[in-house]
mmCIF file of C-alpha atoms and ligand atoms in Angstrom:
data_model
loop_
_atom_site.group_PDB
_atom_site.id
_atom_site.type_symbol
_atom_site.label_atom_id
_atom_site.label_comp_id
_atom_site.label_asym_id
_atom_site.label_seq_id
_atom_site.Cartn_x
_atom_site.Cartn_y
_atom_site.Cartn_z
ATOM 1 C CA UNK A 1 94.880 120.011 111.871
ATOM 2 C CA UNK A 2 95.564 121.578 108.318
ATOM 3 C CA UNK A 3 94.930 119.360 105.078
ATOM 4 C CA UNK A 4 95.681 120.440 101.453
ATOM 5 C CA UNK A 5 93.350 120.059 98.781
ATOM 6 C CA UNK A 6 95.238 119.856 95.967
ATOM 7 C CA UNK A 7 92.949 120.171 92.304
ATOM 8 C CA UNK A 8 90.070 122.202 93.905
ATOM 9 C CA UNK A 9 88.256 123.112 90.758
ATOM 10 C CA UNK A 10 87.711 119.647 90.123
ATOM 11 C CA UNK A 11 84.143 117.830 91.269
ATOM 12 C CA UNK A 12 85.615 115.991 93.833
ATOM 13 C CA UNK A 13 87.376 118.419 95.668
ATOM 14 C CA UNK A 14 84.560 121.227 95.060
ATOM 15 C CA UNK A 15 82.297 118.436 97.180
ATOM 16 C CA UNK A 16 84.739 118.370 99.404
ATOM 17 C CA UNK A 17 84.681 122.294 100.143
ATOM 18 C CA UNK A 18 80.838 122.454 99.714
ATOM 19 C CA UNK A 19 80.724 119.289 102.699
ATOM 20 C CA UNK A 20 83.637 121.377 104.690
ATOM 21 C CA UNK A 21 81.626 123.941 106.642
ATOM 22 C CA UNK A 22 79.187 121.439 108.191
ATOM 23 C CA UNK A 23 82.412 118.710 108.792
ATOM 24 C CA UNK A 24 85.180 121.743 110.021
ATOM 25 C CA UNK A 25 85.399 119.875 113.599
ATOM 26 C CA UNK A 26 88.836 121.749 114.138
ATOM 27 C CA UNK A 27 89.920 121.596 110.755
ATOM 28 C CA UNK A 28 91.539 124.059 108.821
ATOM 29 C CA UNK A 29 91.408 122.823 104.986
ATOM 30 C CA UNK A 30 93.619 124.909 102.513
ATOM 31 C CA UNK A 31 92.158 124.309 98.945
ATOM 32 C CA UNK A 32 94.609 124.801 95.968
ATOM 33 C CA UNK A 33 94.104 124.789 92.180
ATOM 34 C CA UNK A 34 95.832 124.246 89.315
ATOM 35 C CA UNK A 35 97.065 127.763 88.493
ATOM 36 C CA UNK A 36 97.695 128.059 92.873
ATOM 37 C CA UNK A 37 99.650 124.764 93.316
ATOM 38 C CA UNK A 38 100.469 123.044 90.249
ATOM 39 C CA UNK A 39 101.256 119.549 91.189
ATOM 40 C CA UNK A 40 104.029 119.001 88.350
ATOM 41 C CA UNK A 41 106.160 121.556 89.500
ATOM 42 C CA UNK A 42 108.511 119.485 91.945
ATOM 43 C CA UNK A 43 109.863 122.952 93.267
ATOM 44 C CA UNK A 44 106.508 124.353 94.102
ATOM 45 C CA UNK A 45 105.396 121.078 95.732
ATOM 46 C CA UNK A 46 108.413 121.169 97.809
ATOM 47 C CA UNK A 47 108.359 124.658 98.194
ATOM 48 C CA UNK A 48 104.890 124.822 99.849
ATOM 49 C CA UNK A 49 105.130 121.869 101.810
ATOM 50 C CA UNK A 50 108.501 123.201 103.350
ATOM 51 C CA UNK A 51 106.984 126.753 103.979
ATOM 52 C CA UNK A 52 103.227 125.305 105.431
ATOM 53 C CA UNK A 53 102.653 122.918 108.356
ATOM 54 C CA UNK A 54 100.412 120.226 107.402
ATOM 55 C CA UNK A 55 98.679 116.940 108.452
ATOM 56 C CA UNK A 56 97.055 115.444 105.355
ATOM 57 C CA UNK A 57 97.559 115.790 101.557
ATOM 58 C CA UNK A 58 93.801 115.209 99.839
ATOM 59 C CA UNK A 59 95.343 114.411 96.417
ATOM 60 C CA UNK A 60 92.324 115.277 93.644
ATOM 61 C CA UNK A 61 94.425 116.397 90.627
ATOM 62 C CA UNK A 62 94.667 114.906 88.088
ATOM 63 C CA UNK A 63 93.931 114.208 84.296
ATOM 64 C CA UNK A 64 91.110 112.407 84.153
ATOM 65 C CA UNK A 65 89.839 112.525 80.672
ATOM 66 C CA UNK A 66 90.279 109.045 79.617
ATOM 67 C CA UNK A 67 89.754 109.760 76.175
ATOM 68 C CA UNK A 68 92.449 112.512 75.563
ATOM 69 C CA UNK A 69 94.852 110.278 77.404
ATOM 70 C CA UNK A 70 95.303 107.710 74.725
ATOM 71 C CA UNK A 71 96.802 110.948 72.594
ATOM 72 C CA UNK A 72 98.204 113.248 75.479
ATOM 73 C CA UNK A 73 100.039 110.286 76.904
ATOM 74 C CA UNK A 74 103.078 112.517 78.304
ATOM 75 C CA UNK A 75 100.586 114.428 79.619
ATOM 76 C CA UNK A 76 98.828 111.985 81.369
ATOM 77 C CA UNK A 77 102.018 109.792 82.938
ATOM 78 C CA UNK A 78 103.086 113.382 83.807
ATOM 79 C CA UNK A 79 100.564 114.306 85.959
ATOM 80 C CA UNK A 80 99.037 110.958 87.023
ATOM 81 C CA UNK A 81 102.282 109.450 88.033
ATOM 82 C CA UNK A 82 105.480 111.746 87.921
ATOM 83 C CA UNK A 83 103.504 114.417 89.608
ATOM 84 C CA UNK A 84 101.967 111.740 92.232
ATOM 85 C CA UNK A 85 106.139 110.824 92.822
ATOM 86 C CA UNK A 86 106.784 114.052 94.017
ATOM 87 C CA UNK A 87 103.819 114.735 96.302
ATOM 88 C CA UNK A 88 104.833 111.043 98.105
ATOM 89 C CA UNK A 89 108.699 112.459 98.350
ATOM 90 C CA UNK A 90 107.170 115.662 100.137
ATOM 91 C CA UNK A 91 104.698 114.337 102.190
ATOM 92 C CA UNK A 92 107.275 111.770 103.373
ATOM 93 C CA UNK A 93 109.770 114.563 103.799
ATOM 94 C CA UNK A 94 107.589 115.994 106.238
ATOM 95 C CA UNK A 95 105.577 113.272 107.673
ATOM 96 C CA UNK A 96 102.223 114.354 105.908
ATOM 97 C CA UNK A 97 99.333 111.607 105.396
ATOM 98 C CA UNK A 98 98.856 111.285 101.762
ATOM 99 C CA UNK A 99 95.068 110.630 100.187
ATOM 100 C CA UNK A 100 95.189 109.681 96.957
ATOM 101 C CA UNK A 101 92.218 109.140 94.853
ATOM 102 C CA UNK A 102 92.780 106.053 92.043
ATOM 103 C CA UNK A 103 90.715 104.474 89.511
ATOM 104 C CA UNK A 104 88.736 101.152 89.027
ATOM 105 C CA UNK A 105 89.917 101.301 85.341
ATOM 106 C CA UNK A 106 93.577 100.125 86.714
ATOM 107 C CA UNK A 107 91.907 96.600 85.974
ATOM 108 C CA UNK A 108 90.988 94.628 82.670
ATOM 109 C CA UNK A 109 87.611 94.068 83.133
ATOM 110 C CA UNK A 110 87.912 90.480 82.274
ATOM 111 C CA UNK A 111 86.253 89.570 86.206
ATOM 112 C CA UNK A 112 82.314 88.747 86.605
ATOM 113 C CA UNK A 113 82.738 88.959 90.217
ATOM 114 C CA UNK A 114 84.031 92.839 92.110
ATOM 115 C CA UNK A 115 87.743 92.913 92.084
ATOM 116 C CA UNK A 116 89.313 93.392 95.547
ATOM 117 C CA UNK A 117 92.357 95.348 96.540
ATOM 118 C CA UNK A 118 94.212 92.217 96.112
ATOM 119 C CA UNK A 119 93.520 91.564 92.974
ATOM 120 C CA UNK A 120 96.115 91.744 89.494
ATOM 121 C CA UNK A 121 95.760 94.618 87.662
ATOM 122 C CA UNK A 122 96.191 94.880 84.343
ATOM 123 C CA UNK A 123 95.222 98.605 82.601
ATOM 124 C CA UNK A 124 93.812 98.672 78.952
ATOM 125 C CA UNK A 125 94.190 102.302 78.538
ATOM 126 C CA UNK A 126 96.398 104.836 79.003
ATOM 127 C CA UNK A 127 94.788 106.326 81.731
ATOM 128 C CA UNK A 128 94.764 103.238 83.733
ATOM 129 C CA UNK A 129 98.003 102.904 83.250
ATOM 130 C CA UNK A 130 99.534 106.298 84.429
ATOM 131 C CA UNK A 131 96.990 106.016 87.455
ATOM 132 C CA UNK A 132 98.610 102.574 88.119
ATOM 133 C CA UNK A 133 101.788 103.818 88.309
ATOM 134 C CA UNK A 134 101.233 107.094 90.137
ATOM 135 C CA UNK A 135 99.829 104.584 92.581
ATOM 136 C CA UNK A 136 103.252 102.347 92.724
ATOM 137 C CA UNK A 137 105.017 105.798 93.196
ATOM 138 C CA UNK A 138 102.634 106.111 96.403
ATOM 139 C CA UNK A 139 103.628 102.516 97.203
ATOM 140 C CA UNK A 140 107.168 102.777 96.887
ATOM 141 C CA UNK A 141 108.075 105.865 98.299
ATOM 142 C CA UNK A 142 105.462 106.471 101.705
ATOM 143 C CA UNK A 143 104.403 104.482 104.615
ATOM 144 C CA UNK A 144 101.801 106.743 105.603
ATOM 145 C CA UNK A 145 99.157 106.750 102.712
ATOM 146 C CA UNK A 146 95.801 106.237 101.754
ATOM 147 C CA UNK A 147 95.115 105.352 98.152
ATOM 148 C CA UNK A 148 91.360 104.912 97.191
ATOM 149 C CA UNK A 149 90.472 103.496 94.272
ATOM 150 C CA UNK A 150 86.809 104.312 92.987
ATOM 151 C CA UNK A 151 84.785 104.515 89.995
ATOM 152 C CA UNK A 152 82.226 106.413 87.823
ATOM 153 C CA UNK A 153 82.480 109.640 89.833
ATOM 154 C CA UNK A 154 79.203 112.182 89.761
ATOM 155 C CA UNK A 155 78.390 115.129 91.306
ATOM 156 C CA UNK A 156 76.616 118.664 90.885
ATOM 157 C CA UNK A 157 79.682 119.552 90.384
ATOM 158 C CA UNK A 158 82.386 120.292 86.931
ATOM 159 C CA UNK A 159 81.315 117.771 84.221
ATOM 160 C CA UNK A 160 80.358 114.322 84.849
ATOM 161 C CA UNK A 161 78.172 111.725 83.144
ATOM 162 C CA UNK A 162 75.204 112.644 85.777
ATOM 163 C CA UNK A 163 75.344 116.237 84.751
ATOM 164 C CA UNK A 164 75.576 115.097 80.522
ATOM 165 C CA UNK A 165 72.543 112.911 81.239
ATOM 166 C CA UNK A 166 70.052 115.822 82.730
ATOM 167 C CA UNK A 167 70.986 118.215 81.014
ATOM 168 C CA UNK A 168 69.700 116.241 77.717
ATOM 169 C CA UNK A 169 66.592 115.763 79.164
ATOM 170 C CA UNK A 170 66.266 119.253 80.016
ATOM 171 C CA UNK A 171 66.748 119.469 76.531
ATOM 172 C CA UNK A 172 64.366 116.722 75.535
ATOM 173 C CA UNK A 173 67.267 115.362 73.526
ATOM 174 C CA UNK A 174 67.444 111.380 73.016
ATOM 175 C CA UNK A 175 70.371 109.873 74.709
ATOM 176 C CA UNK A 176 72.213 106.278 73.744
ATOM 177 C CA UNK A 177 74.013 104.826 76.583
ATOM 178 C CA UNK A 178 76.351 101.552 76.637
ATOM 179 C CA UNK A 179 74.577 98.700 78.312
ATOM 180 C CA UNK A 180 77.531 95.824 78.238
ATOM 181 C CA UNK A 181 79.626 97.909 81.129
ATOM 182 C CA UNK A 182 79.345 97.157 84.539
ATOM 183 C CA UNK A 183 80.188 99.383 87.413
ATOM 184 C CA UNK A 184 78.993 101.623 90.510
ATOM 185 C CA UNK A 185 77.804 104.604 89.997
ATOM 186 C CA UNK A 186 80.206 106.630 92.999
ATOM 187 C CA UNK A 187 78.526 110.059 94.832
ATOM 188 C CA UNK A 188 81.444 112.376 94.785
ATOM 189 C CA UNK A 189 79.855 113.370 98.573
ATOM 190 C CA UNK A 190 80.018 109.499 99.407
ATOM 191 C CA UNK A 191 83.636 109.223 98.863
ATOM 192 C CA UNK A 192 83.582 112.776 100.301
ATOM 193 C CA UNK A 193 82.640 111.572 103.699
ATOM 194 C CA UNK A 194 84.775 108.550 103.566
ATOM 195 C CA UNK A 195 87.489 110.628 103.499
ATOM 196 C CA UNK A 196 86.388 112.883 106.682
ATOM 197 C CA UNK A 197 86.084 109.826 108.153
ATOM 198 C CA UNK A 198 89.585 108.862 107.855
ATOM 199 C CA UNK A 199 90.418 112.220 108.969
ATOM 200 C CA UNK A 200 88.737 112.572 111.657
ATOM 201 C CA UNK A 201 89.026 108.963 113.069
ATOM 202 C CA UNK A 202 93.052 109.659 112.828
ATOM 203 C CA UNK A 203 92.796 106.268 111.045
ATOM 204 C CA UNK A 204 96.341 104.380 110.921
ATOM 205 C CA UNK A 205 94.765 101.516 109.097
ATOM 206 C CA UNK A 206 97.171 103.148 106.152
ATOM 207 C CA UNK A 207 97.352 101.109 102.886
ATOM 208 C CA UNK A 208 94.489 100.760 99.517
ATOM 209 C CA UNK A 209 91.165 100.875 99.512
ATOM 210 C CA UNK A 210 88.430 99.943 97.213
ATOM 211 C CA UNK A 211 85.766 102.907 97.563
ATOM 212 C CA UNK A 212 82.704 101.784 96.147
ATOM 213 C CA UNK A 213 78.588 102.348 97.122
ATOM 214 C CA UNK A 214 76.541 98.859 96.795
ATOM 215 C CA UNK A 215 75.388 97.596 94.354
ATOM 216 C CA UNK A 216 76.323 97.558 90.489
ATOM 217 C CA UNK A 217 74.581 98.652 87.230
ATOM 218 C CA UNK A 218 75.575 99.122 83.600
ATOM 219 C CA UNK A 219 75.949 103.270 82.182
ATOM 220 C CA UNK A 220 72.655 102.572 80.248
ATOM 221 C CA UNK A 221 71.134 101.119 84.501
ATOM 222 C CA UNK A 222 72.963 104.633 85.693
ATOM 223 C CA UNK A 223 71.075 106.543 82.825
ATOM 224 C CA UNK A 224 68.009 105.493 82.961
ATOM 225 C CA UNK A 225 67.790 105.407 86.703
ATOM 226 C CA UNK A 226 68.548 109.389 86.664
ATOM 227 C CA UNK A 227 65.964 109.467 84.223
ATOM 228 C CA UNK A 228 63.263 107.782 85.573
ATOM 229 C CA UNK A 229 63.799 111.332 88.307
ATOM 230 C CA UNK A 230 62.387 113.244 85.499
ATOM 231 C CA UNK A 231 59.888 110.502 84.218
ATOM 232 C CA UNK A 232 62.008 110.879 81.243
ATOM 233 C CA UNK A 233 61.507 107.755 78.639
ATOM 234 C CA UNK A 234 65.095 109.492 76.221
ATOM 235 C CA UNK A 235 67.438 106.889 77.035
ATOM 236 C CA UNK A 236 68.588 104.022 74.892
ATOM 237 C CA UNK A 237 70.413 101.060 75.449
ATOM 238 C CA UNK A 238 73.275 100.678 72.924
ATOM 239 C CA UNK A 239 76.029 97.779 72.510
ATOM 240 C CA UNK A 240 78.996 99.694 72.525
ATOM 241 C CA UNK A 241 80.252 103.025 71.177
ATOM 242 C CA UNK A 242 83.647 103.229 69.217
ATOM 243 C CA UNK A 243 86.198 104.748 71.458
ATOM 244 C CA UNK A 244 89.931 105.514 71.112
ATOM 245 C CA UNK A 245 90.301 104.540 74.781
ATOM 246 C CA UNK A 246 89.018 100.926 75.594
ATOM 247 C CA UNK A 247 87.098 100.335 78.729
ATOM 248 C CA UNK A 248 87.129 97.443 81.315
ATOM 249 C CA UNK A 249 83.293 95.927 80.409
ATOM 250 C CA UNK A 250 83.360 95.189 84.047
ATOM 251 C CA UNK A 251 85.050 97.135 87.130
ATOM 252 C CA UNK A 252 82.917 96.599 90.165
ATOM 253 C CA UNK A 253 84.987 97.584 93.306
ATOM 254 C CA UNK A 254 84.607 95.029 96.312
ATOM 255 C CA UNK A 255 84.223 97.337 99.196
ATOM 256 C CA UNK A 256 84.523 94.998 102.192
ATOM 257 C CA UNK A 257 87.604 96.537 103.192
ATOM 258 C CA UNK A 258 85.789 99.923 103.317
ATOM 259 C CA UNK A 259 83.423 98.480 105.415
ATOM 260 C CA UNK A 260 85.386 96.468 107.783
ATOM 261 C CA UNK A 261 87.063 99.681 108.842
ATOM 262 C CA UNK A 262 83.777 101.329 110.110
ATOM 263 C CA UNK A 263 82.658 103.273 107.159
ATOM 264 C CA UNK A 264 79.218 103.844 105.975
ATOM 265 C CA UNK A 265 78.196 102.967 102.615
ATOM 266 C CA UNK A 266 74.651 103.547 101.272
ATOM 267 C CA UNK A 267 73.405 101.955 97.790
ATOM 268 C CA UNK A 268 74.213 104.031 94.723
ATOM 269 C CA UNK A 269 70.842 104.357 93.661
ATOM 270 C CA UNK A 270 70.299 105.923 97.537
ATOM 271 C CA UNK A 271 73.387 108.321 96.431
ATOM 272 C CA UNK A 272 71.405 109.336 93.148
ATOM 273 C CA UNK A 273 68.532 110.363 94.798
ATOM 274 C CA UNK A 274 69.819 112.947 96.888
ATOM 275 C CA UNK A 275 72.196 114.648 94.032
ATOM 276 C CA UNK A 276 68.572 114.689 92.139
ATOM 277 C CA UNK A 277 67.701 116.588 94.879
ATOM 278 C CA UNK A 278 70.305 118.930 95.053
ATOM 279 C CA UNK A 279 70.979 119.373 91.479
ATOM 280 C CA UNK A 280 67.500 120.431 91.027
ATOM 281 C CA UNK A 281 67.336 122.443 94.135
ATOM 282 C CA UNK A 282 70.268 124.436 92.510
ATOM 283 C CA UNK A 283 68.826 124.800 89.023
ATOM 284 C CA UNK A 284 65.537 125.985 90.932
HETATM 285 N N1 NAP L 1 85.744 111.161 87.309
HETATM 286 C C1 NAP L 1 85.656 109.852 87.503
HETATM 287 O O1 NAP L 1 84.711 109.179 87.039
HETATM 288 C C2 NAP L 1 86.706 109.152 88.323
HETATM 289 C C3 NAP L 1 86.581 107.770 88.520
HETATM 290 C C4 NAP L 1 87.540 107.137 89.323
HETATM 291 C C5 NAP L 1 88.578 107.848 89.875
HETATM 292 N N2 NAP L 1 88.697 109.176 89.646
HETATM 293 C C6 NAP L 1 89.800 109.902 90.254
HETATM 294 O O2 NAP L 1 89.253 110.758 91.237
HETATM 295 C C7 NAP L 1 90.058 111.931 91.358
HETATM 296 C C8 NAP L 1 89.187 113.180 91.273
HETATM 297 O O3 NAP L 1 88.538 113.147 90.011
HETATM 298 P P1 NAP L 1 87.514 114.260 89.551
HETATM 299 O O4 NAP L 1 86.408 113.578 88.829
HETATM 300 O O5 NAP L 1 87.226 115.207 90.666
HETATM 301 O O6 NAP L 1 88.410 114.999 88.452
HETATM 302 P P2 NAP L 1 88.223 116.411 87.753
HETATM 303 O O7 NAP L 1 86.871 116.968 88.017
HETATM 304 O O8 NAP L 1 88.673 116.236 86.339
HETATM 305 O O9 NAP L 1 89.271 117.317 88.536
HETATM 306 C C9 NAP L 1 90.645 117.154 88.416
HETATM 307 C C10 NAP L 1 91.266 118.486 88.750
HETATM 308 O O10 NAP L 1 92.689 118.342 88.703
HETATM 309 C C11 NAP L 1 93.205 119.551 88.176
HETATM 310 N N3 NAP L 1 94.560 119.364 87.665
HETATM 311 C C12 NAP L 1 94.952 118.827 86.492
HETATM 312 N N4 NAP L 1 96.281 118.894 86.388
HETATM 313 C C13 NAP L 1 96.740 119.463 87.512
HETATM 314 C C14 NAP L 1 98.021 119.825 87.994
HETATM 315 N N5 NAP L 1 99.110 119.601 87.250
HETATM 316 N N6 NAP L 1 98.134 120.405 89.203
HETATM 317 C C15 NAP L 1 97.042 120.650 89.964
HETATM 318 N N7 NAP L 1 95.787 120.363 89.547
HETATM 319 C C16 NAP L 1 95.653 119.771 88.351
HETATM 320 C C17 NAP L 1 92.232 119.904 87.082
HETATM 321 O O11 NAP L 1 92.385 121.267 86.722
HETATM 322 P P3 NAP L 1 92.013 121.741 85.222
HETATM 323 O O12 NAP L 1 90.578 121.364 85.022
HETATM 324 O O13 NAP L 1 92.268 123.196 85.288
HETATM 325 O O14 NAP L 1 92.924 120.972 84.308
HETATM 326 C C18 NAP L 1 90.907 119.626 87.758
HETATM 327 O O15 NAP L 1 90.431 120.749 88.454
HETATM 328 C C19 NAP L 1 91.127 111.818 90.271
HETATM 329 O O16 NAP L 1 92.299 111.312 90.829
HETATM 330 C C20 NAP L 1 90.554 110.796 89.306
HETATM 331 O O17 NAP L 1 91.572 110.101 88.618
HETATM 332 C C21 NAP L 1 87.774 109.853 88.874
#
């Protein structure tokens, strides 16, 4: 079986090749970058998929920095959506499984109870929005698909809120964190091994997912519970932060779905504790 990576020097799909040589089972993964495979170029997309044989499409490009997006719009719809079209046109021309990673911010964050695959959404950013639609593209245009939908993403890999919060304690810096948004906290290797298991289950169960560990906390809960690792006492709960990007103040993922399919889902704080582990096994 061969399966793309597309993004690879992104945190997700750099957990994905760290995870690979322990989950190979048969399969040969290809990982491409940006600069290797860029996923705007419709011709290159076409072009490699016509001139490689392949059985899954791991979709983790994109532009993810919510912030930026409210200014680099284009940009964003461009790669979150447009691009998205064209990988669903090629992996339908050639009867490729597409895995598609989404976002909890598709929703308003007007719930108080975790919003399920069947819920309306109803983006407030711009990110949110071009994620949305690269996920109608997906919809629209491909039978065989997986989109997940998670949140808060961390790893010991690229940059991520984890990473931002050790290294100011290294740094025995003070830290103020938003306490009035709710969320999971997701282990890039969590959502990692979902995805193996979809691939190696040959799951047909096709359709959207909500990808999501138990549990819920606010970013100030995630913060502090990192901290309390390093018997750190640097973190501060504050209201809100002003933003040019507004945030759902709740996105909790219902991940019944997830489980009623047979995967394995841990509690996030569970998650934390091992990337502890490892990040400070790697700084050592
Ligand atoms: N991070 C989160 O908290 C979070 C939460 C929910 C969902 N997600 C979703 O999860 C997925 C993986 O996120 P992540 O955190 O691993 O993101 P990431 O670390 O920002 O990685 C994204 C990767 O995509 C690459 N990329 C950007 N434009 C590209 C293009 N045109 N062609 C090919 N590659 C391109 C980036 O390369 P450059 O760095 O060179 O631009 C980067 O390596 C994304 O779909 C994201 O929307 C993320």
């Amino acid at each position: 079986m061969n399966v793309l990576v597309t993004g690879s020097n992104g945190q997700l799909a750099l957990t994905i090749k760290a995870l690979f040589d322990e989950n190979k089972k048969g399969i040969n993964f290809i990982f491409k970058s940006k600069t290797e495979l860029d996923i705007t170029s419709s011709g290159n997309i076409h072009e490699f998929f016509d001139n490689n044989t392949l059985d899954y499409c791991i979709n983790c490009a994109a532009f993810t920095n919510v912030e930026l997006a409210e200014t680099k719009k284009e940009e964003a719809f461009t790669i979150n959506s447009d691009a998205v079209k064209n990988l669903a046109l090629a992996c339908k021309k050639q009867g490729i499984v597409l895995i598609h990673i989404s976002t909890d911010y598709v929703f308003d964050g007007e719930s108080c109870k975790p919003y399920k695959e069947t819920d309306p959404t109803n983006p407030i950013n711009v990110y949110g929005s071009s994620k949305l639609e690269g996920e109608r593209h997906i919809m629209a245009n491909l039978e065989q698909y997986f989109i997940i939908r998670a949140s808060w993403l961390y790893s010991v890999f690229g940059h991520n809120f984890f990473k931002t919060v050790v290294k100011k304690i290294n740094n025995n810096e003070t830290m103020s964190v938003v306490n009035s948004q709710l969320g999971t906290p997701t282990s890039c290797e969590d959502l990692a091994r979902f995805i193996f298991f979809l691939i190696y289950s040959q799951s047909r169960d096709y359709g959207l997912y909500h990808f999501a560990p138990n549990g819920e906390t606010s970013w100030f809960g995630f913060a502090s519970y990192i901290a309390s690792h390093y018997k750190s006492d640097l973190i501060q709960p504050v209201g809100s932060f002003k933003t040019q990007a507004r945030r759902p103040q709740y996105s909790v993922l219902d991940n019944s779905k997830v489980k009623a399919i047979g995967a394995n889902i841990r509690n996030w704080q569970i998650a934390v504790d091992d990337v502890v582990i490892k990040y400070k096994e790697g700084l050592s």
